[in-house]
Amino acid sequence: HCFFASPQFHSLLPQHARSLFKPWSSTTHATHNMEQISGPPAKTGTFYQTPRSHPWRPTMGYEAVEVTPLHEQPITNQLVASSYSPSAMCSDPVTFPNLVTGFERNPQHAARAALYTRYTPNEWTTSNVSTYADADKNRNYSEKVRSEAVRLMRETDEKTSQGQRDAARRLGERITDITFWRNELTTELEKLIAESAQLTDTKRNVQKALQDLEPPLHIAQECLYHRESRKGIELVHDHVEKSLLVEVDNLRASQEKLSQLLAKITKQLADCRAAQHSLEDDISHKESALGIDSICHQLNNYSRGINYYGGIEKYDPTVSTPGTWSGSSSTRINNSHSERSKSCQLRSDAESLINAVATSVWDCWSNTNNAFNNRASEMLEAKSKMQLHLHKTQQEIFDVEKHIELLRKAINDKSNPMKVAQTRLEARAHRPGIEMCRDNAHLRLVEEVCTIQDSVATLHRKLQEAEAQHQQLLRTKSQLESNLKQKVDALFIDREKCMGLRRSFPVNNTIKY
């Protein structure tokens, strides 16, 4: 029995016999609790027990059944049902073991197994109809898949051809756009180079005008230096000094303006060079892009050098859009145009500023010379008036001295009345007891003392004012005397030293009449 269930026995059987035993002998083995009956089939002794999770589902009894080959035993009456034997046969019919007839020792179990292991005719018919429907459904779906595949192939071919034509057309439009912007950039570059050359000439003119302002500035500063030698009150901020300061400020302002203009021109030249470099760089990039796009526009399905580049569509190296691309070139052109406009305006401003500076320098020079002449006349007149005021001041000093003596005498005259009033108050302070009355006499004495004190204080203040005025008059006299000498010295400085330097205008090449 073990040999029939072994793999060696199966290897000796033919293919069709080997399939008969496969689902039984190769997978199921009898356990020790199997109960041997007549015939090959065996059943378990505990077939009423169920290992399933549903207790109402009975155990069929064939979970652990091992089938032996039919030719192992002779056909005997153990496997023959005599009631089914035909009359013409010489032997009893063969009865194969099944779940009903095989379990003769337990017919109740066979009935239960037949109840749970058979299908009805309706179920069989339904199963066939379902199978036919699945077959029809699969055939219909297959036809649909084939038709969809044909349609998809045609659509993809047309879409691919249309996409390639559209890409070629877009490349042609791109080449036209690049060519247009390249020409625009080239034209703007030529204009910018010409404007930069003109601005360079203007820069040299501004530098020369800046150098021509040094001589008049030196003379004006020298005049201010000489006028600092004046003494005392003659160090006045007069019209001459104002004119000199205005002249110096004008010259320095002119230098500052020219320096700022020179710095602007220098910066503008740098900006023009930057704009020029930007244009040249953009033109170079446009040339490279035009060559690449021209090659790409000429490629087709039969061109040499085409190849696969897996994942290239996922790599996005772009840094701009068509709007930003054209906007960048337009911005560069507008920037260059703006720089050319600034350069042209600077050239115009430089020419105007040079003429304005020359005119203002000459006007300041003339105004300062006129101020010197007027100042000399004023100092001569002031000298004569100074002598008259000195005489009057001396007379006033004499009158103030007499007034001071009178004030001192008046203050001394108030001492005796003060003594009398205070002595009366002191004597009345010794009255006994209730006699210390605050009567009208006491009030009047207190008022008298206060009045005398106020009078003396007023006289002292007036005396201080008189003495201060006397000192002021003395100082005025001293100032008048010193001013006479200072005016003589200042007159010498203005007429001899300063006007000696300003007899001729040192700038003759800058001004253009």
Coordinates of C-alpha atoms in Angstrom, one line a residue, residues 66-342:
E66 CA -6.0 7.8 0.0
V67 CA -7.0 6.0 -3.2
T68 CA -5.2 2.9 -4.4
P69 CA -4.9 1.9 -8.0
L70 CA -7.8 -0.2 -9.4
H71 CA -5.6 -2.9 -10.9
E72 CA -4.0 -3.6 -7.6
Q73 CA -6.9 -5.8 -6.5
P74 CA -9.0 -8.2 -8.7
I75 CA -12.5 -7.3 -9.4
T76 CA -14.4 -9.2 -6.7
N77 CA -17.7 -9.2 -5.2
Q78 CA -16.4 -6.7 -2.6
L79 CA -16.8 -4.0 -5.2
V80 CA -19.9 -5.4 -7.0
A81 CA -23.5 -4.5 -6.3
S82 CA -25.5 -7.5 -7.4
S83 CA -28.7 -5.6 -7.8
Y84 CA -27.1 -3.6 -10.7
S85 CA -25.6 -6.7 -12.5
P86 CA -26.9 -7.1 -16.1
S87 CA -28.0 -10.6 -17.1
A88 CA -25.7 -10.8 -20.1
M89 CA -22.4 -10.2 -18.2
C90 CA -20.3 -13.0 -17.1
S91 CA -19.1 -11.0 -14.1
D92 CA -20.6 -8.5 -11.8
P93 CA -20.3 -4.8 -12.8
V94 CA -17.5 -2.8 -11.3
T95 CA -18.6 -0.3 -8.7
F96 CA -16.1 2.6 -8.1
P97 CA -15.9 3.9 -4.6
N98 CA -17.8 7.0 -4.0
L99 CA -19.1 8.9 -1.0
V100 CA -22.4 7.1 -0.9
T101 CA -21.7 3.4 -1.6
G102 CA -18.3 3.4 -0.2
F103 CA -19.3 4.1 3.3
E104 CA -21.4 1.0 3.9
R105 CA -20.7 1.0 7.6
N106 CA -22.3 4.4 8.1
P107 CA -25.2 5.1 5.7
Q108 CA -26.3 8.2 7.6
H109 CA -23.0 9.9 6.8
A110 CA -23.4 9.0 3.1
A111 CA -26.8 10.7 3.0
R112 CA -25.4 13.8 4.6
A113 CA -22.5 13.9 2.2
A114 CA -24.9 13.6 -0.8
L115 CA -27.0 16.5 0.5
Y116 CA -24.0 18.9 0.6
T117 CA -21.9 17.8 -2.4
R118 CA -24.4 17.7 -5.3
Y119 CA -25.5 20.5 -7.7
T120 CA -28.9 21.0 -9.1
P121 CA -29.7 21.0 -12.8
N122 CA -30.6 24.7 -12.6
E123 CA -27.2 25.4 -11.2
W124 CA -25.6 23.4 -14.0
T125 CA -27.6 25.3 -16.6
T126 CA -26.8 28.6 -15.0
S127 CA -23.1 27.7 -14.9
N128 CA -23.2 27.0 -18.6
V129 CA -25.0 30.2 -19.5
S130 CA -22.5 32.1 -17.4
T131 CA -19.7 30.5 -19.2
Y132 CA -21.2 31.4 -22.6
A133 CA -21.8 35.0 -21.5
D134 CA -18.2 35.3 -20.3
A135 CA -17.0 34.0 -23.6
D136 CA -19.1 36.4 -25.5
K137 CA -18.0 39.3 -23.3
N138 CA -14.3 38.4 -23.7
R139 CA -14.7 38.2 -27.5
N140 CA -16.5 41.5 -27.7
Y141 CA -13.9 43.2 -25.4
S142 CA -11.1 41.7 -27.6
E143 CA -12.7 43.2 -30.7
K144 CA -13.1 46.5 -29.0
V145 CA -9.4 46.5 -27.9
R146 CA -8.3 45.7 -31.5
S147 CA -10.5 48.5 -33.0
E148 CA -9.2 50.9 -30.3
A149 CA -5.6 49.9 -31.0
V150 CA -6.0 50.6 -34.8
R151 CA -7.7 53.9 -34.1
L152 CA -5.0 54.9 -31.5
M153 CA -2.2 54.0 -34.0
R154 CA -3.7 56.3 -36.6
E155 CA -4.3 59.1 -34.2
T156 CA -0.8 58.8 -32.8
D157 CA 0.7 58.9 -36.2
E158 CA -1.3 61.9 -37.2
K159 CA -0.6 63.6 -33.9
T160 CA 3.1 62.9 -34.2
S161 CA 3.3 64.3 -37.8
Q162 CA 1.3 67.3 -36.8
G163 CA 3.4 68.0 -33.8
Q164 CA 6.6 67.8 -35.8
R165 CA 5.2 70.2 -38.4
D166 CA 4.1 72.6 -35.7
A167 CA 7.5 72.4 -34.0
A168 CA 9.2 73.2 -37.3
R169 CA 6.9 76.1 -37.8
R170 CA 7.5 77.4 -34.3
L171 CA 11.3 77.1 -34.9
G172 CA 10.9 79.1 -38.0
E173 CA 9.0 81.8 -36.1
R174 CA 11.7 81.7 -33.4
I175 CA 14.4 82.2 -36.0
T176 CA 12.6 85.2 -37.4
D177 CA 12.2 86.7 -33.9
I178 CA 15.9 86.2 -33.1
T179 CA 17.0 87.7 -36.5
F180 CA 14.8 90.8 -35.8
W181 CA 16.1 91.4 -32.3
R182 CA 19.7 90.8 -33.4
N183 CA 19.4 93.5 -36.1
E184 CA 17.8 95.9 -33.6
L185 CA 20.6 95.3 -31.1
T186 CA 23.3 95.8 -33.8
T187 CA 21.8 99.1 -34.9
E188 CA 21.5 100.3 -31.4
L189 CA 25.1 99.3 -30.7
E190 CA 26.4 101.4 -33.6
K191 CA 24.6 104.5 -32.3
L192 CA 25.8 103.9 -28.8
I193 CA 29.5 103.7 -29.9
A194 CA 29.2 107.0 -31.8
E195 CA 27.6 108.7 -28.8
S196 CA 30.3 107.5 -26.5
A197 CA 33.0 109.0 -28.7
Q198 CA 31.2 112.4 -28.6
L199 CA 30.8 112.2 -24.9
T200 CA 34.6 111.6 -24.5
D201 CA 35.4 114.8 -26.3
T202 CA 33.0 116.7 -24.0
K203 CA 34.8 115.2 -21.0
R204 CA 38.1 116.7 -22.2
N205 CA 36.4 120.2 -22.5
V206 CA 35.0 120.0 -19.0
Q207 CA 38.4 119.1 -17.6
K208 CA 40.0 122.1 -19.3
A209 CA 37.3 124.4 -18.0
L210 CA 37.9 123.0 -14.5
Q211 CA 41.6 123.8 -14.7
D212 CA 40.9 127.4 -15.9
L213 CA 39.1 128.3 -12.7
E214 CA 42.1 127.9 -10.5
P215 CA 43.7 131.4 -11.1
P216 CA 40.7 133.6 -10.2
L217 CA 40.0 131.4 -7.2
H218 CA 43.6 131.9 -6.0
I219 CA 43.3 135.7 -6.4
A220 CA 40.0 135.9 -4.5
Q221 CA 41.4 133.8 -1.7
E222 CA 44.5 136.0 -1.6
C223 CA 42.4 139.1 -1.2
L224 CA 40.5 137.5 1.7
Y225 CA 43.8 136.6 3.3
H226 CA 45.1 140.2 3.0
R227 CA 41.8 141.6 4.4
E228 CA 42.2 139.4 7.5
S229 CA 45.1 141.7 8.4
R230 CA 42.6 144.4 9.3
K231 CA 42.3 145.2 13.0
G232 CA 39.3 145.5 15.3
I233 CA 36.2 147.0 13.9
E234 CA 37.6 147.0 10.4
L235 CA 37.2 143.3 10.3
V236 CA 33.7 144.0 9.1
H237 CA 31.6 141.7 6.9
D238 CA 31.2 144.4 4.3
H239 CA 30.1 144.3 0.7
V240 CA 33.6 143.8 -0.4
E241 CA 34.0 140.7 1.7
K242 CA 30.6 139.5 0.7
S243 CA 31.5 140.0 -2.9
L244 CA 34.8 138.1 -2.4
L245 CA 33.0 135.3 -0.6
V246 CA 30.4 135.2 -3.3
E247 CA 33.2 135.1 -5.9
V248 CA 34.9 132.3 -4.0
D249 CA 31.7 130.5 -3.5
N250 CA 30.8 130.9 -7.1
L251 CA 34.2 129.7 -8.2
R252 CA 34.0 126.7 -5.8
A253 CA 30.4 126.1 -6.8
S254 CA 31.5 126.2 -10.4
Q255 CA 34.3 123.8 -9.7
E256 CA 31.9 121.6 -7.8
K257 CA 29.4 121.7 -10.7
L258 CA 32.1 121.0 -13.2
S259 CA 33.5 118.2 -11.0
Q260 CA 30.0 116.8 -10.6
L261 CA 29.4 117.1 -14.3
L262 CA 32.8 115.4 -14.9
A263 CA 31.8 112.6 -12.5
K264 CA 28.5 112.3 -14.2
I265 CA 30.2 112.1 -17.6
T266 CA 32.7 109.5 -16.3
K267 CA 29.8 107.5 -14.8
Q268 CA 27.8 108.0 -18.0
L269 CA 30.7 106.7 -20.0
A270 CA 30.9 103.7 -17.7
D271 CA 27.2 103.2 -18.1
C272 CA 27.5 103.5 -21.9
R273 CA 30.3 100.9 -21.8
A274 CA 28.1 98.6 -19.6
A275 CA 25.2 99.1 -22.0
Q276 CA 27.6 98.4 -24.9
H277 CA 28.8 95.3 -23.3
S278 CA 25.2 94.2 -22.6
L279 CA 24.3 94.7 -26.2
E280 CA 27.4 92.9 -27.5
D281 CA 26.8 90.0 -25.0
D282 CA 23.1 89.8 -26.2
I283 CA 24.1 89.9 -29.8
S284 CA 26.6 87.1 -29.2
H285 CA 24.0 85.0 -27.5
K286 CA 21.5 85.8 -30.3
E287 CA 24.1 84.6 -32.9
S288 CA 24.7 81.3 -31.0
A289 CA 20.9 80.7 -30.5
L290 CA 20.3 81.5 -34.2
G291 CA 22.8 78.9 -35.3
I292 CA 21.4 76.3 -33.0
D293 CA 17.8 77.0 -34.0
S294 CA 18.7 77.0 -37.7
I295 CA 20.2 73.5 -37.3
C296 CA 17.2 72.3 -35.3
H297 CA 14.9 73.7 -38.0
Q298 CA 16.7 71.7 -40.7
L299 CA 16.4 68.4 -38.8
N300 CA 13.9 65.8 -40.0
N301 CA 13.3 62.0 -39.5
Y302 CA 16.0 61.1 -41.9
S303 CA 18.7 63.5 -40.7
R304 CA 22.0 62.2 -39.4
G305 CA 23.0 62.7 -35.8
I306 CA 19.5 62.3 -34.3
N307 CA 19.5 60.1 -31.3
Y308 CA 17.6 59.1 -28.2
Y309 CA 18.1 61.2 -25.0
G310 CA 16.1 59.6 -22.3
G311 CA 14.4 61.9 -19.8
I312 CA 15.5 65.0 -21.7
E313 CA 11.8 66.2 -21.7
K314 CA 11.8 66.1 -17.9
Y315 CA 14.9 68.3 -17.7
D316 CA 14.0 72.0 -17.9
P317 CA 17.1 74.2 -18.4
T318 CA 15.0 77.2 -19.5
V319 CA 15.4 80.4 -17.6
S320 CA 13.0 82.7 -19.4
T321 CA 9.7 82.8 -21.3
P322 CA 9.0 84.3 -24.7
G323 CA 7.7 87.4 -22.9
T324 CA 10.7 87.8 -20.6
W325 CA 13.1 86.9 -23.5
S326 CA 11.8 89.6 -25.8
G327 CA 11.4 91.9 -22.8
S328 CA 15.1 91.3 -21.9
S329 CA 16.3 92.4 -25.4
S330 CA 13.8 95.3 -25.4
T331 CA 15.1 96.3 -22.0
R332 CA 18.7 96.3 -23.2
I333 CA 17.7 98.4 -26.2
N334 CA 15.7 100.8 -24.1
N335 CA 18.5 101.0 -21.6
S336 CA 21.0 101.8 -24.4
H337 CA 18.6 104.4 -25.8
S338 CA 18.2 105.8 -22.3
E339 CA 22.0 106.0 -21.9
R340 CA 22.3 107.7 -25.3
S341 CA 19.7 110.2 -24.3
K342 CA 21.5 110.9 -21.0

